[in-house]
Tab-separated table of C-alpha atoms in Angstrom:
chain	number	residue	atom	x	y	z
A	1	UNK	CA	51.728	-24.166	173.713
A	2	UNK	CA	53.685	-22.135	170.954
A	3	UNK	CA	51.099	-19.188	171.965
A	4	UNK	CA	52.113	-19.152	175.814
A	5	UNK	CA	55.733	-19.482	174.296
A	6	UNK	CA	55.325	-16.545	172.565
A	7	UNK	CA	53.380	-14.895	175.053
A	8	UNK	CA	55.903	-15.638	177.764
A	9	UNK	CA	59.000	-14.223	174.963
A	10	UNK	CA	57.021	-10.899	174.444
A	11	UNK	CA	56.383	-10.489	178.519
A	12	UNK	CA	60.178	-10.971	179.214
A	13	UNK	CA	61.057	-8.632	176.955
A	14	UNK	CA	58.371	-5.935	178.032
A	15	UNK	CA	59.578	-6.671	181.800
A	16	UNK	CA	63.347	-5.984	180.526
A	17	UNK	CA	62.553	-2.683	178.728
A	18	UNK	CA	60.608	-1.422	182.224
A	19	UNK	CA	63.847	-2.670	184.358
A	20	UNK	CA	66.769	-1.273	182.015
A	21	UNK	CA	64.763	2.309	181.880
A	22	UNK	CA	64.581	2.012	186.023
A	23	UNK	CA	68.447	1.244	186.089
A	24	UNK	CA	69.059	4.332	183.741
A	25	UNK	CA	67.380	6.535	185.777
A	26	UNK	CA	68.354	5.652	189.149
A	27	UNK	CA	71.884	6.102	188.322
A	28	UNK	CA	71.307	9.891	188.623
A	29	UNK	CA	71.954	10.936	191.766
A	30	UNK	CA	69.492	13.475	194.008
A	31	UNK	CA	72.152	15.044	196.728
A	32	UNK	CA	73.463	18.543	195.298
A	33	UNK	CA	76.897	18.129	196.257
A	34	UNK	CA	79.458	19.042	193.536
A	35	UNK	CA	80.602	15.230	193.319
A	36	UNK	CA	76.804	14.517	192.856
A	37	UNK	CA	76.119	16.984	189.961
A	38	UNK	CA	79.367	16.114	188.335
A	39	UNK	CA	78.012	12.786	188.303
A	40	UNK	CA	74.844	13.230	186.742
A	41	UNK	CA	76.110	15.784	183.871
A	42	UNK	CA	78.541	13.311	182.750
A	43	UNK	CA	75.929	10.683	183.393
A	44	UNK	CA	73.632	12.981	180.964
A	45	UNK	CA	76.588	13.845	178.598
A	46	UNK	CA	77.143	10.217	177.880
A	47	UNK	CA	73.789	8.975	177.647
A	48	UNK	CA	72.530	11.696	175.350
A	49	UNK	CA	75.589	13.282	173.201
A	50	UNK	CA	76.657	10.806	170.473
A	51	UNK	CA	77.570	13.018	168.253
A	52	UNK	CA	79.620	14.960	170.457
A	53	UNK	CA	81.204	12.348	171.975
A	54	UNK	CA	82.512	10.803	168.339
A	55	UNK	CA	84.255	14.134	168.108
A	56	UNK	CA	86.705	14.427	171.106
A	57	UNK	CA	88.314	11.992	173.448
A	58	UNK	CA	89.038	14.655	175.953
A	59	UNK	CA	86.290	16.699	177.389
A	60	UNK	CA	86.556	20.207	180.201
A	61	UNK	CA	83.971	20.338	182.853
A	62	UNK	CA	83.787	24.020	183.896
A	63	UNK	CA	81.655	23.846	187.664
A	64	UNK	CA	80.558	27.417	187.904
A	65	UNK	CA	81.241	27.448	192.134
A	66	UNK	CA	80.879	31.743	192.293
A	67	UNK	CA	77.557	31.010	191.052
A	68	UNK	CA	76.447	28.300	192.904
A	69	UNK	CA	76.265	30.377	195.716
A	70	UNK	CA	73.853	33.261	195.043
A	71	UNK	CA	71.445	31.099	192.939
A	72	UNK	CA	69.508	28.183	193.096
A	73	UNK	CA	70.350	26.234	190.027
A	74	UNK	CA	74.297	25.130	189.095
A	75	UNK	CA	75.407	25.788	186.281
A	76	UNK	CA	78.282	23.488	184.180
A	77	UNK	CA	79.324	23.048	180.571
A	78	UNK	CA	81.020	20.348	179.111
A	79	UNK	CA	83.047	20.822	176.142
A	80	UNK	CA	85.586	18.989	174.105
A	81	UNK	CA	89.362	19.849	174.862
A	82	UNK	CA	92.724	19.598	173.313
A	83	UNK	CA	94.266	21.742	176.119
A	84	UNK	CA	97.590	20.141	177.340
A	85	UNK	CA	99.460	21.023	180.938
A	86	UNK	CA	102.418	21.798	182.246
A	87	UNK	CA	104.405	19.047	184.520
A	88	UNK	CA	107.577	18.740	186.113
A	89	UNK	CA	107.671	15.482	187.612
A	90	UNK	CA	110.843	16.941	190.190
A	91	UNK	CA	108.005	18.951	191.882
A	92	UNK	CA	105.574	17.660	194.304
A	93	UNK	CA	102.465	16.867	192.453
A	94	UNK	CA	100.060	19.308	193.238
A	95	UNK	CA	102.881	22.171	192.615
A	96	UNK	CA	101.441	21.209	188.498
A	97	UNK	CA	99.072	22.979	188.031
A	98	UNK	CA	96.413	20.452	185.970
A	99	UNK	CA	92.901	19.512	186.957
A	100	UNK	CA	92.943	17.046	189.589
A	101	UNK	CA	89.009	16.452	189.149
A	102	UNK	CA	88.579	13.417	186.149
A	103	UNK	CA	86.731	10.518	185.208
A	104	UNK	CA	88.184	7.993	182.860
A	105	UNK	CA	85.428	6.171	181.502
A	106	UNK	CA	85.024	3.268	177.876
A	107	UNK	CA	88.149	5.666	176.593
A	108	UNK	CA	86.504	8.803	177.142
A	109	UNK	CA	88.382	11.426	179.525
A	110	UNK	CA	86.113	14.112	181.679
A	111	UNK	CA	88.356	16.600	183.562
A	112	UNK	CA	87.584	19.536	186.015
A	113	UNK	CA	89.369	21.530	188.692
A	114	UNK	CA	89.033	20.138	191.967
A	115	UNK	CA	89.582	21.544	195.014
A	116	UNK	CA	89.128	18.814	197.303
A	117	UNK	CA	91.177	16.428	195.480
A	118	UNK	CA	95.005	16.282	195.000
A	119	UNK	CA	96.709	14.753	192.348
A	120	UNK	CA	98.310	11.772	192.744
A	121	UNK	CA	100.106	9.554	190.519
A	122	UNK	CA	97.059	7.721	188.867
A	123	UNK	CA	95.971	11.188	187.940
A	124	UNK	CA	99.928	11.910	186.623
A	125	UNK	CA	99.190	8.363	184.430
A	126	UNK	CA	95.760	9.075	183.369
A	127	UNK	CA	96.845	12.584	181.862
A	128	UNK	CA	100.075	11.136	180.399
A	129	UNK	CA	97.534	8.310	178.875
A	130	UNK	CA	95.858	11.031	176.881
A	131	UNK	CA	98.716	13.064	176.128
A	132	UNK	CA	97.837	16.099	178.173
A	133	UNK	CA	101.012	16.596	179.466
A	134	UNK	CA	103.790	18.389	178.551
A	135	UNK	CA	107.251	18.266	179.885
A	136	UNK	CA	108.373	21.615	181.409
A	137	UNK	CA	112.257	20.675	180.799
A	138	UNK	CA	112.994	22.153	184.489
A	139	UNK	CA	110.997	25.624	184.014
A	140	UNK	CA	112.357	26.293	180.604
A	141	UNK	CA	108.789	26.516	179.146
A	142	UNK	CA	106.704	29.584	181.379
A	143	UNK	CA	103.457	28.576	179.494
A	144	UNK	CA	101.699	26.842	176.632
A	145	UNK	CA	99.685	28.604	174.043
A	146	UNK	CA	96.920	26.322	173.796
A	147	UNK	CA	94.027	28.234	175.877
A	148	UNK	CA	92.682	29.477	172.836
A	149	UNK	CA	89.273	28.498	172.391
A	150	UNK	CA	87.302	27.699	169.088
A	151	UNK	CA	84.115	29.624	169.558
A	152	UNK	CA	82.357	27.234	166.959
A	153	UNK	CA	82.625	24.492	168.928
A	154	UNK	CA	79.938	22.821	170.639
A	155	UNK	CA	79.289	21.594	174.144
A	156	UNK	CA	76.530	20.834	176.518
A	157	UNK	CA	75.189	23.952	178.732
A	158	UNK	CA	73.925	22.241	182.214
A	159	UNK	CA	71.901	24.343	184.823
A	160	UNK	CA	71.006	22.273	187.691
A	161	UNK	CA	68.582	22.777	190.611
A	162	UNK	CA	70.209	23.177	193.786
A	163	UNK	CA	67.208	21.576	195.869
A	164	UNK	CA	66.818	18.348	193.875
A	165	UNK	CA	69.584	17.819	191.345
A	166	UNK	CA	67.611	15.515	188.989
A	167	UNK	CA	65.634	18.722	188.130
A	168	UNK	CA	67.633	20.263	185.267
A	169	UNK	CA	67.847	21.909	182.123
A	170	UNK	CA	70.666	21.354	179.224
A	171	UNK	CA	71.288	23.200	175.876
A	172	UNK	CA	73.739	22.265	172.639
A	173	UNK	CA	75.353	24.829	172.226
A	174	UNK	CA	78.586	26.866	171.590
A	175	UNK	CA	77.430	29.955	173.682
A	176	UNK	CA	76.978	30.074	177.405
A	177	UNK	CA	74.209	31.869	179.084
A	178	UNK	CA	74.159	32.906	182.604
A	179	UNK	CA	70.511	31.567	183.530
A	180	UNK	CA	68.350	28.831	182.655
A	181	UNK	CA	65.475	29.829	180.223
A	182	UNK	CA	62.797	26.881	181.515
A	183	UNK	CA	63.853	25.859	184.571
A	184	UNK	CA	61.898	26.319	187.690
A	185	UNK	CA	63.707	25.282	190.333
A	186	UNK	CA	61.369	25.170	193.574
């Protein structure tokens, strides 16, 4: 009895491990629509970056679009930022000119530049919530000096296939290159 108990105790747990992997991995999407690789590399980042992700709150996601379209990978990086924005709330929204791309997500904030998305006001909260925006006190201030970037720092280099986004290949790194060095995307 105590054997079939055990038995019983060690399949559950086997069947568990095989399910939560399945889970994992079907939450990466296949479709190679910018929504769908956005997904996955923040997917990816999370799942696989602890150590970056201890560092910042606040992390860029730079979608390389002019090169999406003469190759057949995509290529992002995602990278811890302190950058802050302008905003005027007198202005209509998208007159700011912030990311309207983002995923807030267990405290963690991804942002990108979307062009199919306009920012509304849970995008105007969800900044303010993470202090990226700065009052322009009615076009006083012409621009903030905070694009500088600390070449030391380290982010995650995505290149994605085109043809079947789970395909991909990802570096740690604080230098960008312009093609993937393994990745055969066919």
């Amino acid at each position: 009895m105590k054997e079939n108990r055990i038995k019983l105790v060690i399949t559950f747990f086997i069947f568990m491990f095989f399910f939560s992997c399945t889970v994992s991995k079907s939450s990466s999407r296949e479709n190679g629509d910018y929504d769908n690789i956005i997904h996955n590399a923040i997917y990816d980042f999370k799942m696989n970056n602890k150590k970056l992700l201890k560092r910042d709150s606040v992390f860029h996601l730079i979608l390389f679009k002019e090169e999406y379209k003469e190759n057949e990978f995509v290529k992002i990086i995602i990278i811890g930022s302190n950058k802050q924005f302008l905003y005027n709330k007198y202005k209509d929204p998208n007159e700011n000119k912030f990311p309207s791309g983002y995923l807030d997500s267990d405290n963690i904030l991804f942002f990108w530049y979307d062009d199919n998305k306009q920012i509304d006001s849970l995008t105007i909260n969800t900044f303010k919530k993470y202090n990226l925006l700065v009052d322009d006190e009615n076009g006083k201030i012409k621009f903030l000096d905070n694009d500088k970037i600390d070449d030391r720092k380290k982010g995650v280099l995505y290149f994605f296939c085109k043809g079947n986004i789970k395909k991909f290949e990802k570096s740690i790194s604080n230098e960008s290159s312009k093609y993937p060095k393994r990745l055969k995307c066919e």
